XYZ file of C-alpha atoms in Angstrom:
514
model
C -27.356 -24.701 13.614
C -27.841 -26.678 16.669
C -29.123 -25.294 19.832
C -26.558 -25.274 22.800
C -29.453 -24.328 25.472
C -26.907 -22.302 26.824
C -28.246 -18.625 27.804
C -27.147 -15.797 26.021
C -27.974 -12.137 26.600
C -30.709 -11.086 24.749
C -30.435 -9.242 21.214
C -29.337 -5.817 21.600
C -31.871 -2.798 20.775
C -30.910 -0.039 19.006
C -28.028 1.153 16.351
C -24.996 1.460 18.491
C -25.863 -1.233 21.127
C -26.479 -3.477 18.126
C -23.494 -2.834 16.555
C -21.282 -3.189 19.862
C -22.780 -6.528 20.183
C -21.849 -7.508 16.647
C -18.880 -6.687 16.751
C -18.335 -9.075 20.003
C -20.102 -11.495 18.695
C -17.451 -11.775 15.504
C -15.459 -13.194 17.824
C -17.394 -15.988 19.786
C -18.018 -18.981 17.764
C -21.333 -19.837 18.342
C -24.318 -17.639 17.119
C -26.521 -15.597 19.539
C -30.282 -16.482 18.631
C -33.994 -15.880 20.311
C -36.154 -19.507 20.671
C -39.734 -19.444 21.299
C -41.921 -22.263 22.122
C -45.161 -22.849 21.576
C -46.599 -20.820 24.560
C -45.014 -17.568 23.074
C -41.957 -17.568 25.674
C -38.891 -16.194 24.460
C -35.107 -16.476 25.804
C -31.688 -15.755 23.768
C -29.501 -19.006 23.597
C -26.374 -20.008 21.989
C -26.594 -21.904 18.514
C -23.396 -23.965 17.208
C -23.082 -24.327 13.440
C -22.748 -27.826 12.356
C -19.899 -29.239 10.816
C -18.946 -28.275 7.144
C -20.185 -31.763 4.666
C -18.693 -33.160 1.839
C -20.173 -30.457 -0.859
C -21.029 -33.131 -2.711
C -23.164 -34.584 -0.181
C -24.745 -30.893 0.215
C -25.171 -30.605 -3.453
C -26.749 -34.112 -3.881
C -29.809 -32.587 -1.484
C -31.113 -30.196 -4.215
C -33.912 -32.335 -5.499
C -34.253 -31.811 -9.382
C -36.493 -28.787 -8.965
C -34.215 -27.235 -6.985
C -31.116 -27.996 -9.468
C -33.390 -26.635 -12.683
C -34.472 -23.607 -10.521
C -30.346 -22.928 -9.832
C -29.304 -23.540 -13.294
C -31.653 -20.956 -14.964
C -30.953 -18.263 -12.105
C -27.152 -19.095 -12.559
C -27.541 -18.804 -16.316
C -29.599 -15.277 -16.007
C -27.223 -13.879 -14.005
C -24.375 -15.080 -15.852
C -25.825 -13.761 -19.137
C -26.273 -10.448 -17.777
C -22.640 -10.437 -16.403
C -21.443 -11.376 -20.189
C -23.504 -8.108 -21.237
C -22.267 -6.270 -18.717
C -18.611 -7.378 -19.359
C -18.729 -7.282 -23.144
C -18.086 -3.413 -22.497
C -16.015 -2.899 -19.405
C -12.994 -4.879 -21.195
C -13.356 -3.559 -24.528
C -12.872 0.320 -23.469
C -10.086 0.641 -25.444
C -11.433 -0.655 -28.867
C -14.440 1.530 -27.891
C -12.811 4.721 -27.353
C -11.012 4.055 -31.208
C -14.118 3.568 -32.746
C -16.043 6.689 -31.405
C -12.751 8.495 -31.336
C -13.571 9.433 -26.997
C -11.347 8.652 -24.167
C -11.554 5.664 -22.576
C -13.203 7.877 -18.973
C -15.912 8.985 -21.564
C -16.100 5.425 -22.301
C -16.722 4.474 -19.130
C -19.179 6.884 -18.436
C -21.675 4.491 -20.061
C -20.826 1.940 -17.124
C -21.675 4.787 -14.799
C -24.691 5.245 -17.186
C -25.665 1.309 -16.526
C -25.040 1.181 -12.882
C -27.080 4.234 -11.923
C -29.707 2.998 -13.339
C -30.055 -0.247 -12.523
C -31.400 0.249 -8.848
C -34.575 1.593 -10.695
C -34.943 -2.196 -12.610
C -34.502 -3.447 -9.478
C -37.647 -2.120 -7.583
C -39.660 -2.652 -10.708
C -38.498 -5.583 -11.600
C -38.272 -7.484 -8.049
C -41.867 -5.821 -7.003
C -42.758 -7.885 -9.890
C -41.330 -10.893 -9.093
C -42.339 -10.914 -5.456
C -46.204 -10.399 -6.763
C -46.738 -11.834 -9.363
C -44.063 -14.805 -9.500
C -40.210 -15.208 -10.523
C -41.084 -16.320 -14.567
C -42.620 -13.490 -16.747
C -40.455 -10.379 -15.108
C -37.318 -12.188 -15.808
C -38.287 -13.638 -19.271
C -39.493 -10.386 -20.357
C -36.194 -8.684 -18.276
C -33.939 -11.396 -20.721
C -35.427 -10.685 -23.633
C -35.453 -6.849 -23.866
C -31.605 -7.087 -22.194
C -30.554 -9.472 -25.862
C -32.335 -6.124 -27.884
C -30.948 -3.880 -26.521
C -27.365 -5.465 -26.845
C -28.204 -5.344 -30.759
C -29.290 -1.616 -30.425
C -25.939 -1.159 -28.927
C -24.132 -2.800 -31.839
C -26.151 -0.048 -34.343
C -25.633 2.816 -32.134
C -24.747 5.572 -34.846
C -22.891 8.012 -32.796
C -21.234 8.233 -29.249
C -24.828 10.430 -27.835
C -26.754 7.027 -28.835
C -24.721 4.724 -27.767
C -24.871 6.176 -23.993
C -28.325 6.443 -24.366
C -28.656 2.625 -25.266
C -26.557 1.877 -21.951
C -28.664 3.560 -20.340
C -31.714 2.149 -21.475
C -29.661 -1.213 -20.747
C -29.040 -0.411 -17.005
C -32.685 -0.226 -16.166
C -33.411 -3.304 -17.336
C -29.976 -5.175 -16.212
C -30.586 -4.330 -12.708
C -34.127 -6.078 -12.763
C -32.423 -9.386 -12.938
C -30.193 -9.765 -9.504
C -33.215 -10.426 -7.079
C -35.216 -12.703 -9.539
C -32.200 -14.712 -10.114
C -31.287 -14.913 -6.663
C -34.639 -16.110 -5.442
C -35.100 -18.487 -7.921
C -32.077 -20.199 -7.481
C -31.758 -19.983 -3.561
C -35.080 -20.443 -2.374
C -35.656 -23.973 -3.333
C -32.251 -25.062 -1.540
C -31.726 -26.496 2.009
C -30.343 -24.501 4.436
C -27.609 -26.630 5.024
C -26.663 -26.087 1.182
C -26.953 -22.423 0.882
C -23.716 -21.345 1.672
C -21.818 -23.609 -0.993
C -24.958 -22.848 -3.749
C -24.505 -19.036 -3.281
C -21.022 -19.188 -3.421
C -21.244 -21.087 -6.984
C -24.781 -18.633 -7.675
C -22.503 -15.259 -7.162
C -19.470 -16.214 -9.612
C -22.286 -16.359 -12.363
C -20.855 -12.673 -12.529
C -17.379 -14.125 -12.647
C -18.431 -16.421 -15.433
C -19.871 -13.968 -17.357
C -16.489 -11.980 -17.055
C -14.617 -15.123 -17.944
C -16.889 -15.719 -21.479
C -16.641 -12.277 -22.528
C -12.904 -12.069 -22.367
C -13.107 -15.330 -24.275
C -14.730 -13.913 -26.755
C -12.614 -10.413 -26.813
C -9.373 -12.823 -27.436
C -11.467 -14.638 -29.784
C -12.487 -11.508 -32.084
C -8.868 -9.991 -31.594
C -7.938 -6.741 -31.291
C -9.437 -5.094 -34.332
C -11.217 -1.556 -33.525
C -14.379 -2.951 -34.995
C -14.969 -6.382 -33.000
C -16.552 -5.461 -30.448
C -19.710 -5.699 -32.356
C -18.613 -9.433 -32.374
C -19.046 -9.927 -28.664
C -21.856 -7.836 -28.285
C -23.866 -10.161 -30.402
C -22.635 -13.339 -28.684
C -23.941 -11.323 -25.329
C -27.162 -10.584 -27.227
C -27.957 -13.990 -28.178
C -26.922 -15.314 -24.820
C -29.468 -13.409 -23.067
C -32.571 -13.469 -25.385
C -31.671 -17.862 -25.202
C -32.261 -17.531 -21.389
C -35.480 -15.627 -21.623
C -36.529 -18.438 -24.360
C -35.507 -21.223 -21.863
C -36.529 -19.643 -19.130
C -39.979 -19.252 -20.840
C -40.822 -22.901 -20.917
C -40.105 -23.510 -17.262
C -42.842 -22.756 -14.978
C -43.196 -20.852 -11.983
C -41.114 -21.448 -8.748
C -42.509 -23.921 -7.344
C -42.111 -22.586 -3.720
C -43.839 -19.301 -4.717
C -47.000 -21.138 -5.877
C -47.026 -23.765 -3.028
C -46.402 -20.768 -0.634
C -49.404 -18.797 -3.163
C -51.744 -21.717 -2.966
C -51.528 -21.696 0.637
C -52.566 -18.230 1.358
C -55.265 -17.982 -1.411
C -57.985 -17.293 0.967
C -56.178 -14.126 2.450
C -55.894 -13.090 -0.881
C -56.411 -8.787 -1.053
C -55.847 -7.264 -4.395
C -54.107 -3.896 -1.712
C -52.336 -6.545 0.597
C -49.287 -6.646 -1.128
C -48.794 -2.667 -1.558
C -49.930 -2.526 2.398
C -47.059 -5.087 3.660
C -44.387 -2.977 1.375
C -44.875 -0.267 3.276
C -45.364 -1.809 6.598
C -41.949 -3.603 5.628
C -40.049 0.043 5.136
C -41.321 1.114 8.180
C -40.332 -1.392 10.349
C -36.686 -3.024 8.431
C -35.394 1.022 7.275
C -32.243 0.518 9.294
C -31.910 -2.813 8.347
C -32.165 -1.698 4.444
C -30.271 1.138 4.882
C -27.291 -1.083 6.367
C -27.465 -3.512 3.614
C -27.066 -0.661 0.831
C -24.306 1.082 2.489
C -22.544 -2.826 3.026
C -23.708 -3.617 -1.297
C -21.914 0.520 -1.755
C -18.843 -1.108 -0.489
C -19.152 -4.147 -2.054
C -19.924 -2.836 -6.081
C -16.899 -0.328 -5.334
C -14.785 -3.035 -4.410
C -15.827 -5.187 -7.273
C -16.080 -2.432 -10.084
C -12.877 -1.010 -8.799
C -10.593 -3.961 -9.090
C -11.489 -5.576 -12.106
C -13.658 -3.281 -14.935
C -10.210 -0.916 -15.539
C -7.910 -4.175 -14.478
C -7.640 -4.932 -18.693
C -7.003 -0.996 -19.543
C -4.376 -1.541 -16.566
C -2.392 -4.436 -18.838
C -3.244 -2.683 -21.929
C -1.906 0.729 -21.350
C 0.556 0.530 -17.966
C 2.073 -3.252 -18.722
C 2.014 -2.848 -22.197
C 0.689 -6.254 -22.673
C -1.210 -7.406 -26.229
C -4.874 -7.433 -26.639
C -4.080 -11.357 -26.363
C -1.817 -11.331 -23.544
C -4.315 -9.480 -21.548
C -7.387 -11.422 -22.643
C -5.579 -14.435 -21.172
C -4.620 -12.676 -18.124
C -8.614 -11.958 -17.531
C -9.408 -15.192 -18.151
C -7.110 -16.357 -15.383
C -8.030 -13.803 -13.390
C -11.518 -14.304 -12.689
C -11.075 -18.342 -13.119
C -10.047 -17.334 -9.335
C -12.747 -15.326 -8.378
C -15.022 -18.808 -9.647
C -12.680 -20.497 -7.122
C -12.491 -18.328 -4.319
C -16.337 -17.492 -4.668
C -17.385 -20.846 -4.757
C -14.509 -22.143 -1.650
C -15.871 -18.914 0.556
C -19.370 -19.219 -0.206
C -19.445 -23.295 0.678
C -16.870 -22.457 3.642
C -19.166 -19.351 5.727
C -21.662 -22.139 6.369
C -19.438 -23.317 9.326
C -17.007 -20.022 9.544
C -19.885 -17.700 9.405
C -21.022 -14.962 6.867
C -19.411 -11.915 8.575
C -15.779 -13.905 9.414
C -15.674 -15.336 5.471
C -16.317 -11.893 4.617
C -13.819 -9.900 6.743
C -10.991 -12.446 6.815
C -11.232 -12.497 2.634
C -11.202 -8.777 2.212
C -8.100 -8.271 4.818
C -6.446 -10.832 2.514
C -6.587 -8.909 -0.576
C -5.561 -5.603 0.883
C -2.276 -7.418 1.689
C -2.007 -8.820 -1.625
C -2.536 -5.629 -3.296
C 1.561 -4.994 -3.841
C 2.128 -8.181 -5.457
C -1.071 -7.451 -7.682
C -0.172 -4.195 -9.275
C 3.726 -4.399 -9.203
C 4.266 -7.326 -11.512
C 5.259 -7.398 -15.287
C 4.512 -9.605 -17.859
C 1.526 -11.846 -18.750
C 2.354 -14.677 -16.397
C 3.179 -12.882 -13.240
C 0.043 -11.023 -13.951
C -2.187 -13.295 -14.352
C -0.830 -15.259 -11.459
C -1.448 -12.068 -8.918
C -4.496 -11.511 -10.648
C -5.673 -14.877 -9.864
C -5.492 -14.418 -6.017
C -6.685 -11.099 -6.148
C -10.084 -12.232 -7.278
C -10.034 -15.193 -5.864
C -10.178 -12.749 -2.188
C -12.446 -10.421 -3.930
C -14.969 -12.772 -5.136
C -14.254 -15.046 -2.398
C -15.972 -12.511 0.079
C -18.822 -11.485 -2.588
C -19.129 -15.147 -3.144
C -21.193 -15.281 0.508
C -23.504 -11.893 -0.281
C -25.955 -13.323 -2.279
C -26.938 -15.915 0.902
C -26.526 -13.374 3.258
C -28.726 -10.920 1.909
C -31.244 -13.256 1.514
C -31.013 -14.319 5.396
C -31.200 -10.525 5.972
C -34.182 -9.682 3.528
C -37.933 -9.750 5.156
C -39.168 -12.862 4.387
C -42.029 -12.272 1.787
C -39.710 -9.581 0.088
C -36.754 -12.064 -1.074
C -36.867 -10.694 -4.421
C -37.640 -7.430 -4.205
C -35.311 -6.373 -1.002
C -31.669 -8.181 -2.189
C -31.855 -6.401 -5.743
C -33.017 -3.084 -4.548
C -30.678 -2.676 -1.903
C -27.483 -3.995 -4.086
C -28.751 -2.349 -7.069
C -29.103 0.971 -4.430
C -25.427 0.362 -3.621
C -24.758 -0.465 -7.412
C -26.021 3.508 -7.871
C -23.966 5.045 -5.373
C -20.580 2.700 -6.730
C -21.767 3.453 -10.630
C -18.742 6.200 -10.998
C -15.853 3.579 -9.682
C -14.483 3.214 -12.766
C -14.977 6.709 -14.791
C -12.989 7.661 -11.024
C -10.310 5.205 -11.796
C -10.350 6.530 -15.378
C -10.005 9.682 -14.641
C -7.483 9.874 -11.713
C -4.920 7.472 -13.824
C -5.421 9.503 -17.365
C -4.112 12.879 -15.154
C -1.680 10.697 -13.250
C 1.488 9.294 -14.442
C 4.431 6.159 -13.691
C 7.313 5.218 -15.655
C 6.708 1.620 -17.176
C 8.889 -1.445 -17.221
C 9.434 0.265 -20.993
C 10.837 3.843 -19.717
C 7.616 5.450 -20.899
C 5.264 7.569 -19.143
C 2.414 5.837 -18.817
C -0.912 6.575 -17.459
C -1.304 5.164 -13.571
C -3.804 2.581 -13.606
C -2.061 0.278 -10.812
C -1.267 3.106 -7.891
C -4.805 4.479 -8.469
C -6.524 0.522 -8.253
C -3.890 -0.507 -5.180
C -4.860 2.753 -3.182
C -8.962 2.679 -3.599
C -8.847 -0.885 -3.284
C -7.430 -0.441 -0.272
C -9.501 1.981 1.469
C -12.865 -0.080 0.198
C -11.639 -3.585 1.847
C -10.824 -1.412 5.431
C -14.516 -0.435 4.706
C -16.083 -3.361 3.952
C -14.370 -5.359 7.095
C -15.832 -2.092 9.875
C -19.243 -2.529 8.279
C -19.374 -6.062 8.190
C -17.921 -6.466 11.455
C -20.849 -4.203 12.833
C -23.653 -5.420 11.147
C -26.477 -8.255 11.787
C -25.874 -11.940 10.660
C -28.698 -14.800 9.806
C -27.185 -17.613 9.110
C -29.090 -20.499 8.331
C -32.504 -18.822 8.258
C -35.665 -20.889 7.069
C -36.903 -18.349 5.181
C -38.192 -20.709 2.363
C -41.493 -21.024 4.454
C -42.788 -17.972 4.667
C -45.808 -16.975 2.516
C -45.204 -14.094 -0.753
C -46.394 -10.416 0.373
C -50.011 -10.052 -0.320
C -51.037 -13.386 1.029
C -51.936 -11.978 4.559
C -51.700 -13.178 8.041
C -48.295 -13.285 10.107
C -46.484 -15.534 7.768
C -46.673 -13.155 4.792
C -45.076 -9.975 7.066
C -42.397 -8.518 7.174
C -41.286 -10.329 10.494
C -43.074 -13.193 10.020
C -40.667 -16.813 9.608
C -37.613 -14.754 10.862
C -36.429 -18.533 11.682
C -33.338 -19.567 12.745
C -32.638 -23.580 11.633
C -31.669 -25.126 14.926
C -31.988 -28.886 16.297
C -32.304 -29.907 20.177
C -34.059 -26.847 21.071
C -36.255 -27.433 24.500
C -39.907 -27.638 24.598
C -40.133 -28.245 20.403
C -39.324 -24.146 19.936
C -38.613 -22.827 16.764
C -35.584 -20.842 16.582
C -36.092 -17.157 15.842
C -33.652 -14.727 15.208
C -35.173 -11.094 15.201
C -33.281 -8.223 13.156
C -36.495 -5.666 12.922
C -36.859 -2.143 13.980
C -36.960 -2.743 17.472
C -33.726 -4.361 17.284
C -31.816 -2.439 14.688
């Protein structure tokens, strides 16, 4: 961001003036922000983002720290999508085998996303104390056992209580992933990095369809992906073991050693909660949206082809595949793109583009058509998911990187966890003619009309809400490690070039202003 030194009216105080003043500010190009200089004076100016660069320019400033920091994160993440996946598009071969319906089925995803928000405190308290290696290599391992206790689940009562089990410890790897691979990158980078970082879910959609049209359609192959997801994640967690610690979290560590208190860290949690409560309660109602969206438009999308288009296991494999080939795309395109267009515009203008798309995404027959719509569909969906992982990192309290992006999309991940037993159920007790003449249950009019309402919800909350783009968070010290750079406000910076009087940009989104 570059500093205009043009005056702007200062940051709004308080809910509604703040979001009145988002909401303008969607529509002015440059970015309100507060500079102070070195005598403590503040004053609001206008910042203008910089150009967009050649992504391979941007990529080509990760040093090779950074890279092998992003590659593990993207691999953890994409590892836990594959074991995530591995059931969500085999509901059908699932309700055969334990002779259920596919919403009891899909009551274990409820199962998994309720409880993930508790892996995420745990977990990304963990990682913000005591470093971003040993929570997620443990996290990895016990994910790859319990993929195999899945596998010898004896009956449909264990098998939910496996996912369960599963849940708690899926949801501890989001904010360890996400700081590790983010944290080490330049701000001018971020925005193309977290759009590639976020379709790590995407991918791990992608590999387990792969290996559903692999296995085939037999009622008994599931097993077959579920090991593939088991040794996937137990590899990471063996990688990831011989790597060692962020090296921004010991630098930052080393630094504040002296302030070291063994209650600091505990003390600046709660002083965080206190003074950011709006601010996290706004960022789990914005990651509610967001899982909907996601969990609504794709985990049923392959029951949808199975049962309504009457498409083969194959033909609807493929169509997957294709399918979330475009949320890699879109992800990756939006993500790179909201470092000049802004978080909040990428966002708003992707998820207005798939609630127009949503006719020619349901109405089609056949593979091709499918996967075609499906393609674009996800490429809008992801696209706008593609920026969150960057954004909620601007938004998180500095010394709480890991710990505040997991538990408030985990939080949201809990409130979303019955989006598809609700699409389940609705289209089971709901019925459309297909291309066929048969009655078939209603997968598409149930998707098309919730996916719908969720995208006019994301666009009002993200159109209301706070925005820190280009943020230098990467300097502030972990929690526990004392003095102002370790709290919760401390390092709220703003990147920014030409500012008067050598100030440091500083863009404030605490209590006092939300």
């Amino acid at each position: 961001m570059e500093n205009t030194n043009r005056p702007a009216e200062p940051i709004a105080k308080g809910v509604l003036a703040s979001a009145r003043q988002a909401w303008g500010d969607l529509f002015i190009w440059e970015q309100r922000v507060v500079i102070t200089n070195v005598a403590g004076e503040e004053c609001t100016v206008w910042a203008r983002p910089a150009p967009l660069r050649n992504p391979f320019s941007l990529m080509s400033m990760l040093t090779v720290w950074a890279w092998l920091n992003f590659v593990v994160g993207l691999s953890a993440w994409t590892a836990d999508a594959f074991d995530f996946h591995a059931l969500s598009i085999q509901q059908v071969k699932l309700a055969k085998y334990y002779g259920t319906s596919k919403t009891a089925i899909s009551s274990a995803i409820t199962l998994t996303l309720l409880l993930r928000s508790v892996g995420a405190a745990v977990f990304g308290i963990a990682g913000d104390k005591w470093g971003r290696k040993w929570p997620m290599v443990f996290n990895m391992l016990v994910l790859g056992l319990l993929q195999v206790a899945t596998i010898y689940s004896a009956n449909f009562t264990q098998f939910l209580a496996v996912r369960s089990l599963f849940g708690l410890f899926m949801g501890g790897v989001y904010g360890n992933a996400m700081a590790m691979a983010l944290e080490n990158s330049p701000p001018e980078a971020r925005g193309l990095m977290s759009g590639v970082l976020q379709q790590g879910y995407s991918m791990g959609y992608v590999f387990a369809a792969c290996a559903n049209l692999g296995v085939g359609g037999g009622t008994e192959s599931w097993k077959t992906v579920f090991w593939i997801g088991a040794g996937a994640s137990i590899a990471v967690g063996v990688v990831r073991a011989f790597f060692p610690e962020s090296q921004q979290f010991l630098e930052a560590r080393k630094a504040g050693k002296k302030n070291v208190n063994p209650s600091a860290f505990w003390q600046e949690m709660k002083t965080m909660m206190a003074q950011e409560w709006r601010l996290a309660l706004y960022c789990i109602i914005l990651m509610t949206w967001f899982n909907f969206y996601s969990h609504t438009s794709q985990d049923s999308y392959t029951t949808f082809m199975l049962v309504q288009k009457e498409l083969d296991n194959s033909g609807a494999s493929r169509a997957s595949i294709l399918m979330k080939a475009g949320a890699c795309v879109g992800g990756t395109i939006n993500g790179y793109v909201s470092q000049w267009f802004g978080r909040r515009r990428a966002i708003v203008l992707s998820v207005l583009l798939s609630a127009v798309l949503i006719p020619a995404w349901i109405l089609p027959e056949g593979e091709a058509s499918l996967s075609a719509s499906g393609f674009f569909m996800q490429f809008c969906v992801q696209g706008a998911f593609g920026v969150i992982p960057i954004h909620l990192n601007e938004l998180s309290p500095p010394a709480f990187r890991s710990s505040f992006p997991g538990i408030t999309y985990q939080l949201g991940n809990m409130i979303s966890s019955p989006s598809a037993q609700i699409v389940n159920a609705v289209s089971e007790t709901h019925f459309v003619t297909s291309h066929s003449g048969k009655t078939v249950e209603a997968y598409g009019p149930t998707m098309g009309i919730a996916t719908a309402i969720i995208a006019m919800g994301i666009a009002i909350t993200t159109s209301l809400g706070p925005e820190k783009r280009g943020r230098e968070f990467e300097k502030a010290k972990p929690a526990g490690m004392g003095g102002p750079q370790g709290s919760s406000k401390a390092d709220d910076l703003e990147a920014a070039t030409g500012a008067k009087d050598a100030c440091l940009v500083e863009e404030r989104m605490s209590a006092e202003d939300w």
